[in-house]
PDB file of C-alpha atoms in Angstrom:
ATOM      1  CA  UNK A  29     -14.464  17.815-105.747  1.00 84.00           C
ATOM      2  CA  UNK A  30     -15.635  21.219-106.018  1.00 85.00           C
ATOM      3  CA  UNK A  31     -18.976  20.609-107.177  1.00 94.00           C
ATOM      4  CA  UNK A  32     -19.273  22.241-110.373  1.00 98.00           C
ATOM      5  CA  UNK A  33     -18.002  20.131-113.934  1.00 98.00           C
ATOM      6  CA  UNK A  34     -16.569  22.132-116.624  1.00 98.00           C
ATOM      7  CA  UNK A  35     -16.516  20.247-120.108  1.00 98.00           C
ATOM      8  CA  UNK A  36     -14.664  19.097-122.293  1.00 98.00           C
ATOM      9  CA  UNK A  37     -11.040  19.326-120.116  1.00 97.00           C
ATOM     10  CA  UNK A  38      -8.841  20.300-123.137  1.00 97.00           C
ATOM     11  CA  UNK A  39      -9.643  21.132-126.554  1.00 97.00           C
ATOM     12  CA  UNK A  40      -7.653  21.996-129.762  1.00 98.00           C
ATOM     13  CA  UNK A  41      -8.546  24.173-132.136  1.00 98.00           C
ATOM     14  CA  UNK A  42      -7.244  26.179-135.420  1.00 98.00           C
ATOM     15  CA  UNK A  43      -7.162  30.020-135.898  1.00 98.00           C
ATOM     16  CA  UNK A  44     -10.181  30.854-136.863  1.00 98.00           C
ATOM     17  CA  UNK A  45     -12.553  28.648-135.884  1.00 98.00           C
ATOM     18  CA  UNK A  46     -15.539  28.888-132.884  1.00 98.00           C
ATOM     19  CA  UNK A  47     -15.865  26.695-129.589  1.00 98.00           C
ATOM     20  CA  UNK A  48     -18.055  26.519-126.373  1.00 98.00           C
ATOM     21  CA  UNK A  49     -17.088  25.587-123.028  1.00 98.00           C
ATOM     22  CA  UNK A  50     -20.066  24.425-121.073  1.00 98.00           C
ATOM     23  CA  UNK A  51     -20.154  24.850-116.773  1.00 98.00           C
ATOM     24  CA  UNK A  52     -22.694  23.164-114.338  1.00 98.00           C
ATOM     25  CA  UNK A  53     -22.816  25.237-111.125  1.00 98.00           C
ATOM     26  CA  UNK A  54     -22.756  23.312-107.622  1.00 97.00           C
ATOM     27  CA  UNK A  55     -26.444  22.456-106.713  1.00 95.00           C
ATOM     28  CA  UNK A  56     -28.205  25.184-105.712  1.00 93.00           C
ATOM     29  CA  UNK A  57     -25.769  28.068-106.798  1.00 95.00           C
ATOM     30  CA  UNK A  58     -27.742  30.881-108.846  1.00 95.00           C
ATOM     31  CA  UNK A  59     -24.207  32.425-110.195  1.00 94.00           C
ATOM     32  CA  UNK A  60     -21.394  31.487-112.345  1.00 96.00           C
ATOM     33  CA  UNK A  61     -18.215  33.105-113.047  1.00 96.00           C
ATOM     34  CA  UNK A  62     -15.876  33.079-115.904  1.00 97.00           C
ATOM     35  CA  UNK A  63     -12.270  33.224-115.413  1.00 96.00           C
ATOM     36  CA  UNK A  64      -9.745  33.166-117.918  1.00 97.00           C
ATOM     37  CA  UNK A  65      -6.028  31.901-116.767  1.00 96.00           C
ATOM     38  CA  UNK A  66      -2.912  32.674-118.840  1.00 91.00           C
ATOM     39  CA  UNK A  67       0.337  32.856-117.986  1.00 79.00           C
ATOM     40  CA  UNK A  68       1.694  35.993-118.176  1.00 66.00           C
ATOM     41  CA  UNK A  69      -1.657  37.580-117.272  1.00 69.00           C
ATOM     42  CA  UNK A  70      -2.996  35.498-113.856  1.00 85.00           C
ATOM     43  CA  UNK A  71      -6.804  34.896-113.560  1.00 92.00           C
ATOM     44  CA  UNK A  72      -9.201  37.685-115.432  1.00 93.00           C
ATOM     45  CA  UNK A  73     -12.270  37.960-114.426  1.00 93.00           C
ATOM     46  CA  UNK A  74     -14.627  37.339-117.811  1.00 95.00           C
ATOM     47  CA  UNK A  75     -18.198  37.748-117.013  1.00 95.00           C
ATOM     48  CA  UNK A  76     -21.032  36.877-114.064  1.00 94.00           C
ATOM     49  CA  UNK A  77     -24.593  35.650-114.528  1.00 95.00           C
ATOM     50  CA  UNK A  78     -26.806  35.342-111.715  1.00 93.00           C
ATOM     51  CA  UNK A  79     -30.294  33.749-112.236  1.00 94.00           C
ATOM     52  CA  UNK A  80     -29.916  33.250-116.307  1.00 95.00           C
ATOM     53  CA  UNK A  81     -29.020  37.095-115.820  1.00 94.00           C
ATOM     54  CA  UNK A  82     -25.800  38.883-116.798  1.00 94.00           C
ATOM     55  CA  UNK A  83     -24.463  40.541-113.400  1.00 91.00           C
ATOM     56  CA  UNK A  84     -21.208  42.150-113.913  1.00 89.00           C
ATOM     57  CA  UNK A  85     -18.945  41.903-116.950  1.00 91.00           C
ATOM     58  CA  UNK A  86     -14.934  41.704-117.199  1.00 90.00           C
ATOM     59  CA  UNK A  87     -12.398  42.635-119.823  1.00 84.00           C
ATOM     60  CA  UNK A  88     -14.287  39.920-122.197  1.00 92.00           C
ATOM     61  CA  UNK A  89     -13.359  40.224-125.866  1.00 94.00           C
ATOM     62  CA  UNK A  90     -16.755  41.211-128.300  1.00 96.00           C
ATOM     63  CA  UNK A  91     -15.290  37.715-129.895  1.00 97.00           C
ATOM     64  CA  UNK A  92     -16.431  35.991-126.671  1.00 97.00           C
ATOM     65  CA  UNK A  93     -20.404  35.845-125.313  1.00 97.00           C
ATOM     66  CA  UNK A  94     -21.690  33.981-122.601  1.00 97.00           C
ATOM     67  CA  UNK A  95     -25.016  33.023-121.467  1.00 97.00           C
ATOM     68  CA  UNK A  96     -26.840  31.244-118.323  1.00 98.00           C
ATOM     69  CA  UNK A  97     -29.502  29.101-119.018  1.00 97.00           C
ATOM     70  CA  UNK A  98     -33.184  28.252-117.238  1.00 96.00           C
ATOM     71  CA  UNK A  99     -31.559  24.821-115.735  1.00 96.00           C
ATOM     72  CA  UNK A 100     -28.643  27.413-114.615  1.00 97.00           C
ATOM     73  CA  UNK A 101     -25.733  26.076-116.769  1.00 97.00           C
ATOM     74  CA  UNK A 102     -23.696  28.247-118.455  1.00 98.00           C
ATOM     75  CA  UNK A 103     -21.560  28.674-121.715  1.00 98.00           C
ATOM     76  CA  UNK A 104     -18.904  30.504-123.388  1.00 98.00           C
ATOM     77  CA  UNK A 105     -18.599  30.921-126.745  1.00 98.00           C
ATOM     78  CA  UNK A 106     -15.225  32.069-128.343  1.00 98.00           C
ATOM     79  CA  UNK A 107     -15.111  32.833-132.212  1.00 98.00           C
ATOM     80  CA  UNK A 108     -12.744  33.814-134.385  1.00 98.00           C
ATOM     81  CA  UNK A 109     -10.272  32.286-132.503  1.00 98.00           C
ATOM     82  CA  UNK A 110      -6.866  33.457-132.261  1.00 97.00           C
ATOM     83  CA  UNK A 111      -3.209  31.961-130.725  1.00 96.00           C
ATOM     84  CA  UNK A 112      -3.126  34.618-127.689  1.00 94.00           C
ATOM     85  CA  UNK A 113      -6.698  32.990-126.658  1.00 96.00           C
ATOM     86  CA  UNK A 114      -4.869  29.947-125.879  1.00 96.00           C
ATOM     87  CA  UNK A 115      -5.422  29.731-122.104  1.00 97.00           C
ATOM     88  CA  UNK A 116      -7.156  28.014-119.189  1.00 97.00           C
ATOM     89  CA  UNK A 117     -11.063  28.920-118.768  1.00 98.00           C
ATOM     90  CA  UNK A 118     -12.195  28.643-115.222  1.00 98.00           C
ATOM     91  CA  UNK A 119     -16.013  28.567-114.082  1.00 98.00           C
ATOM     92  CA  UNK A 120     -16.799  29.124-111.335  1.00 97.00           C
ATOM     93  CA  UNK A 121     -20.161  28.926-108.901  1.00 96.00           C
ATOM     94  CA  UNK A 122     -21.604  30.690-105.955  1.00 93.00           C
ATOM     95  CA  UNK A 123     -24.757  30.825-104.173  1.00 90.00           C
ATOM     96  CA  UNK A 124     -25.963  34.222-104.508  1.00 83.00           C
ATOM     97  CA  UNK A 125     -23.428  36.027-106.543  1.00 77.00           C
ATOM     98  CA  UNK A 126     -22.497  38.764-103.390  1.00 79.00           C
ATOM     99  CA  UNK A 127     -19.057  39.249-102.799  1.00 73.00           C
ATOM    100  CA  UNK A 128     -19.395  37.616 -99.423  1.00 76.00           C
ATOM    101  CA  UNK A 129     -19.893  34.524-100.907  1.00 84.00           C
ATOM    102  CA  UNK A 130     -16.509  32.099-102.135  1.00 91.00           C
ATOM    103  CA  UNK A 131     -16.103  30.518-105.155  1.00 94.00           C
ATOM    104  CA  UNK A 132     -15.929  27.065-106.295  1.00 96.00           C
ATOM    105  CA  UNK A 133     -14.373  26.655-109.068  1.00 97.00           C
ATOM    106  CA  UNK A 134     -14.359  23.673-111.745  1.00 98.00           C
ATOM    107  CA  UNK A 135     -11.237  21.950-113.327  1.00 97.00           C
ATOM    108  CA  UNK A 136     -11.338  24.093-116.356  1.00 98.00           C
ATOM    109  CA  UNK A 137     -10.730  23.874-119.683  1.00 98.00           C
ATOM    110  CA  UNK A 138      -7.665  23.993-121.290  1.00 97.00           C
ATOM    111  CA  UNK A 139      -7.652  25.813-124.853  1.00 98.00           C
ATOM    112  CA  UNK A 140      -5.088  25.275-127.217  1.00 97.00           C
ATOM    113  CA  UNK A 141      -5.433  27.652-130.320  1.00 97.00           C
ATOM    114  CA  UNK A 142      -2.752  26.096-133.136  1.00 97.00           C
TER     115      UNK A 142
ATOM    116  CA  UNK B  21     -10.665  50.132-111.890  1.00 47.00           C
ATOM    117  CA  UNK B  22      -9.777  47.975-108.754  1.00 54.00           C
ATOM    118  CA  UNK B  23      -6.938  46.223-108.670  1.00 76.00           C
ATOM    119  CA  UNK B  24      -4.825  44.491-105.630  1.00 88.00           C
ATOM    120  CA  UNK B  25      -1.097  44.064-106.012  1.00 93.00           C
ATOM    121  CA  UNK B  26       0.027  40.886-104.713  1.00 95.00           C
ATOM    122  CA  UNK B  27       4.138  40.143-103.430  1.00 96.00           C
ATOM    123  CA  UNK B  28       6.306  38.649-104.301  1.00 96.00           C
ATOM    124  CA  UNK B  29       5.473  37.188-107.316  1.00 94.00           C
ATOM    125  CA  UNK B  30       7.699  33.997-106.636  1.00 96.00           C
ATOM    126  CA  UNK B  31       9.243  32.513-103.320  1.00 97.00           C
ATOM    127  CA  UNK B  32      11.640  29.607-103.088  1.00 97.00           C
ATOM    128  CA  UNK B  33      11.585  28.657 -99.449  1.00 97.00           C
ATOM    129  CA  UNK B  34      13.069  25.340 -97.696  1.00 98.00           C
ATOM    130  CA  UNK B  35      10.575  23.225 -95.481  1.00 98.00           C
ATOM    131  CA  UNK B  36      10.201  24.300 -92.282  1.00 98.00           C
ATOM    132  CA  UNK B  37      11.344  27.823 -93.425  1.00 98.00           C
ATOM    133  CA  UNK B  38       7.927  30.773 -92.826  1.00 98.00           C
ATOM    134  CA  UNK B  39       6.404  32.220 -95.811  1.00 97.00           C
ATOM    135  CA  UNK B  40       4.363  35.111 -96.495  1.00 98.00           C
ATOM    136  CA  UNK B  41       2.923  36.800 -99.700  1.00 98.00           C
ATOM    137  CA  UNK B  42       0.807  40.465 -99.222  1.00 98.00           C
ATOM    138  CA  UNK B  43      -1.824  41.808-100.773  1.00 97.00           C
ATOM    139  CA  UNK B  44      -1.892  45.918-100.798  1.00 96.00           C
ATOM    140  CA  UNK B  45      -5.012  47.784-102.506  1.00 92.00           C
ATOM    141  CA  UNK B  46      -5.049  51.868-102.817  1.00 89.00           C
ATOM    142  CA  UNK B  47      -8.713  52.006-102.014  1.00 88.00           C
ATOM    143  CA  UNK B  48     -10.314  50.314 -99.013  1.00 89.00           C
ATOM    144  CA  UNK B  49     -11.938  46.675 -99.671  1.00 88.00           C
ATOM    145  CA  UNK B  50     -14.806  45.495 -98.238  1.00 86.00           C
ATOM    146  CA  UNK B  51     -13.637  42.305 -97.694  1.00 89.00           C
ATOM    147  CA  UNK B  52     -10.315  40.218 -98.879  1.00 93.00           C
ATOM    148  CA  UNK B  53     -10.480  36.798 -99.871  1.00 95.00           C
ATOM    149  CA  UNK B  54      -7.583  34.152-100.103  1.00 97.00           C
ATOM    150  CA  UNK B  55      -7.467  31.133-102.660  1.00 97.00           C
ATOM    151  CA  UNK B  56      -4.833  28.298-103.340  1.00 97.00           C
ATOM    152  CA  UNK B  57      -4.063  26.649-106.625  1.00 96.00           C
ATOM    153  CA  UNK B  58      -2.041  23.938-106.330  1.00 96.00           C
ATOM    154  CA  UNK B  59       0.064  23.005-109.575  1.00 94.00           C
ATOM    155  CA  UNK B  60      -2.594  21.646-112.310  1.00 92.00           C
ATOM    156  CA  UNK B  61      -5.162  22.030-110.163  1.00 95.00           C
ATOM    157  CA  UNK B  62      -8.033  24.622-109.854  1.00 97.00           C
ATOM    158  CA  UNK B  63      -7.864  27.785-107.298  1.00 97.00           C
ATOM    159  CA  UNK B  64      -9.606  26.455-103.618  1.00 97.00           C
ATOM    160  CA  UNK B  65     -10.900  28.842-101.392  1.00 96.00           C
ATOM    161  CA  UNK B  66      -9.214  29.352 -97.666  1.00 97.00           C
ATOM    162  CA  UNK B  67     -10.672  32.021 -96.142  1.00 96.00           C
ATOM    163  CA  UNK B  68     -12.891  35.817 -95.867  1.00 94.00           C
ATOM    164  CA  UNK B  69     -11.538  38.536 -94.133  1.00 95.00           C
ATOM    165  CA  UNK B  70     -14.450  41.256 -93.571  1.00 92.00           C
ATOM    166  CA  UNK B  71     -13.727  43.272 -90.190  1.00 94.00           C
ATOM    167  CA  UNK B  72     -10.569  45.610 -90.021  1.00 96.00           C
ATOM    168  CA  UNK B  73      -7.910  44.258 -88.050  1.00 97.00           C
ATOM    169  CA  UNK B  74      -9.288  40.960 -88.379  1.00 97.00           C
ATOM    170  CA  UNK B  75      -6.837  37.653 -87.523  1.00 98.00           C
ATOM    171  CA  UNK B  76      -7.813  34.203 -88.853  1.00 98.00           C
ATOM    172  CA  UNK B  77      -5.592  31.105 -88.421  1.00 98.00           C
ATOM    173  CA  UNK B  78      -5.896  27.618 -90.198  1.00 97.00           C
ATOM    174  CA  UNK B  79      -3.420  24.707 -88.702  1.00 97.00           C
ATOM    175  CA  UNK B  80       0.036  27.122 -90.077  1.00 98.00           C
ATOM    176  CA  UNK B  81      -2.062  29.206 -91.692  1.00 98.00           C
ATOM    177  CA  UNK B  82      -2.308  33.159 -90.380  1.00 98.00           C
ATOM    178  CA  UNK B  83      -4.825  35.518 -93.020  1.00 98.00           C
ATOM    179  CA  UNK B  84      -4.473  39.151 -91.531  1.00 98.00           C
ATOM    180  CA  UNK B  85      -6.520  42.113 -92.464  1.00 97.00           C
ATOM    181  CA  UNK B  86      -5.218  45.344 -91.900  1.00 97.00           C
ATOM    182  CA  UNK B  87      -6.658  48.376 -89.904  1.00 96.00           C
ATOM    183  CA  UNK B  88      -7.368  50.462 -92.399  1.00 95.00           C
ATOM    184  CA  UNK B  89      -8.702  47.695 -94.745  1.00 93.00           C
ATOM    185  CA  UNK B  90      -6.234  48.250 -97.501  1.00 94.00           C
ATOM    186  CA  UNK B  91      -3.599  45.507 -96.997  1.00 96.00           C
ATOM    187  CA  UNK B  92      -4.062  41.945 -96.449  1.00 97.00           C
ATOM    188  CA  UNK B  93      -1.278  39.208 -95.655  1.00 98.00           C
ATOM    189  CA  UNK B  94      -1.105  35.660 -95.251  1.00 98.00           C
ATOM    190  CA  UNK B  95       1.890  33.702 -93.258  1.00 98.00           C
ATOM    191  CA  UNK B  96       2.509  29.949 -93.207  1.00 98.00           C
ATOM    192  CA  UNK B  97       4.237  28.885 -90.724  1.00 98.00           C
ATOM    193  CA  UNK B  98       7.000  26.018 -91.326  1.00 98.00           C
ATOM    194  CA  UNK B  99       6.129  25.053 -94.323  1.00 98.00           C
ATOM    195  CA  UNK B 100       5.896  21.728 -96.089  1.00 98.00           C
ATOM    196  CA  UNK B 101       5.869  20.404 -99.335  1.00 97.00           C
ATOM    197  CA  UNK B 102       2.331  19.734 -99.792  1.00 97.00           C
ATOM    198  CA  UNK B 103       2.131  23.958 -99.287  1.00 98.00           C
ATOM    199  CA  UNK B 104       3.518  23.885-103.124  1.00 98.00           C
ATOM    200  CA  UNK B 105       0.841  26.532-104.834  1.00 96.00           C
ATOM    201  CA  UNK B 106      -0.072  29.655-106.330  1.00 96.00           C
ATOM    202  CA  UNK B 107      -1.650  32.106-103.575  1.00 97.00           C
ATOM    203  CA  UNK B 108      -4.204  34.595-104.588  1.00 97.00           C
ATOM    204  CA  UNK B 109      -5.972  37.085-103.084  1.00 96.00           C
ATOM    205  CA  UNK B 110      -9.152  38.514-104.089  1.00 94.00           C
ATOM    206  CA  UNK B 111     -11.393  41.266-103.567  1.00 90.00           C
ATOM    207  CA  UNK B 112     -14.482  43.206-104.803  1.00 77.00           C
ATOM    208  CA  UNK B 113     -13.588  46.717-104.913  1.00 65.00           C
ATOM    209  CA  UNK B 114     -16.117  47.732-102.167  1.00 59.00           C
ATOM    210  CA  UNK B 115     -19.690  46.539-104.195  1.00 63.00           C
ATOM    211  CA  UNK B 116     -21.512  43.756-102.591  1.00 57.00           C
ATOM    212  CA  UNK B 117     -22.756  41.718-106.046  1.00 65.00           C
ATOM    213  CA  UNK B 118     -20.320  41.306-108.904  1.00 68.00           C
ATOM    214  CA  UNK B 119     -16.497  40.415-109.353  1.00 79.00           C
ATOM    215  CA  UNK B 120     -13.939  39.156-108.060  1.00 87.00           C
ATOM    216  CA  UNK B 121     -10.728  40.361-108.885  1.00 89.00           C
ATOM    217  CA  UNK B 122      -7.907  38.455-108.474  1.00 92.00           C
ATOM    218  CA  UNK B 123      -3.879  39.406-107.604  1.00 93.00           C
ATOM    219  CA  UNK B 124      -1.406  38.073-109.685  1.00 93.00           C
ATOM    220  CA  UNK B 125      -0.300  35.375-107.371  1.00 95.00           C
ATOM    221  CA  UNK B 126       2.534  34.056-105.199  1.00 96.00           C
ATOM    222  CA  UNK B 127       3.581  31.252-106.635  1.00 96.00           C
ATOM    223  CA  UNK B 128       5.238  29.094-103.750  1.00 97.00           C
ATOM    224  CA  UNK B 129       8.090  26.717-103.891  1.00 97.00           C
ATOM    225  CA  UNK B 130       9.207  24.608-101.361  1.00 97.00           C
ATOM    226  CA  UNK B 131      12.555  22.308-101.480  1.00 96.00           C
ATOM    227  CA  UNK B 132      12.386  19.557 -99.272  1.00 92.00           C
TER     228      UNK B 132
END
């Protein structure tokens, strides 16, 4: 157990339509990381917060927005959903958000866009 | 922008038989990290490499970084099944705050 919970594990959804994955970082990480996992494209880095503070930002779609709250969880929010954002959405924690520090990720979410 | 390329892509191997998957950048990397994702699961950390030249070993596990800090490797020795996984490197491009990027992967198979 890696410490940090991703919710929900899988979720179904139509073209279209809006969702949010929630993360809980370990306890006492100030970052998380978003990762999205397809097949054909490995893991892409998303977006980092450190501190309820956007640090460094990824190849995310304007569809997609994420945000790091005072109590340090964190959500993403994809809209207009389409089939290619079918995929598996990683979070991930650290304690300080340096590249000297390893991530632990969650279980993910699995998002199935029908 | 930064990117590590990461081979092979797949490797069928049968226990007991050595593996190793490579990770080659252009630019030099201030430090290499290596992750495992085991089939359905979630990618695990291993290991850091920071200093040039630097040699880590876990159990089978070897993690190499090379002189010139632009090529990374990792080598398990006689593997077993329960080595079944995707193998990722990682890096961050030389900053010290911000992302990780990942390679594509080795995905690993063994046959028993």
């Amino acid at each position: 157990d890696s410490g940090v919970t991703q919710t929900p594990k899988h979720l179904i959804t139509a073209t279209g339509q809006r969702v949010t994955l929630r993360c809980s970082p370990r306890s006492g990480d100030l970052s998380v990381y978003w990762y999205q996992q397809s097949l054909d494209q490995g893991l892409q880095f998303l977006i980092q917060y450190y501190n309820g503070e956007e640090r460094a930002k990824g190849n995310i779609l304007e569809r997609f927005s994420a945000q790091q709250f005072p109590d340090l969880h964190s959500e993403l929010n994809l809209s207009s959903l389409e089939l290619g954002d079918s995929a598996l959405y990683f979070c991930a924690s650290s304690p300080s958000g340096d590249t000297a520090s390893p991530l632990h990720f969650g279980n993910g979410t699995r998002l199935t866009v029908t | 922008g930064q990117q590590v390329m990461q081979i092979p892509q797949y490797q069928h191997v049968q226990e007991g038989e050595d593996f190793t998957t490579y990770c080659n950048s252009s630019t030099t990397l201030s430090n290499i990290q290596w992750y495992k994702q085991r089939p359905g699961g979630h990618p695990v950390f291993l290991i850091q490499l920071v200093k040039s030249g630097e040699v880590k070993k876990q159990k089978r596990l070897t993690f190499q970084f090379g002189e010139a800090k632009k090529n990374s490797s990792l080598h398990i020795t006689a593997t077993q099944t329960t080595d079944v996984g995707t193998y990722f490197c990682a890096e961050a491009g030389g900053t010290s705050y911000g992302k990780l990027t990942f390679g594509q992967g080795t995905i690993l198979t063994v046959h028993p």
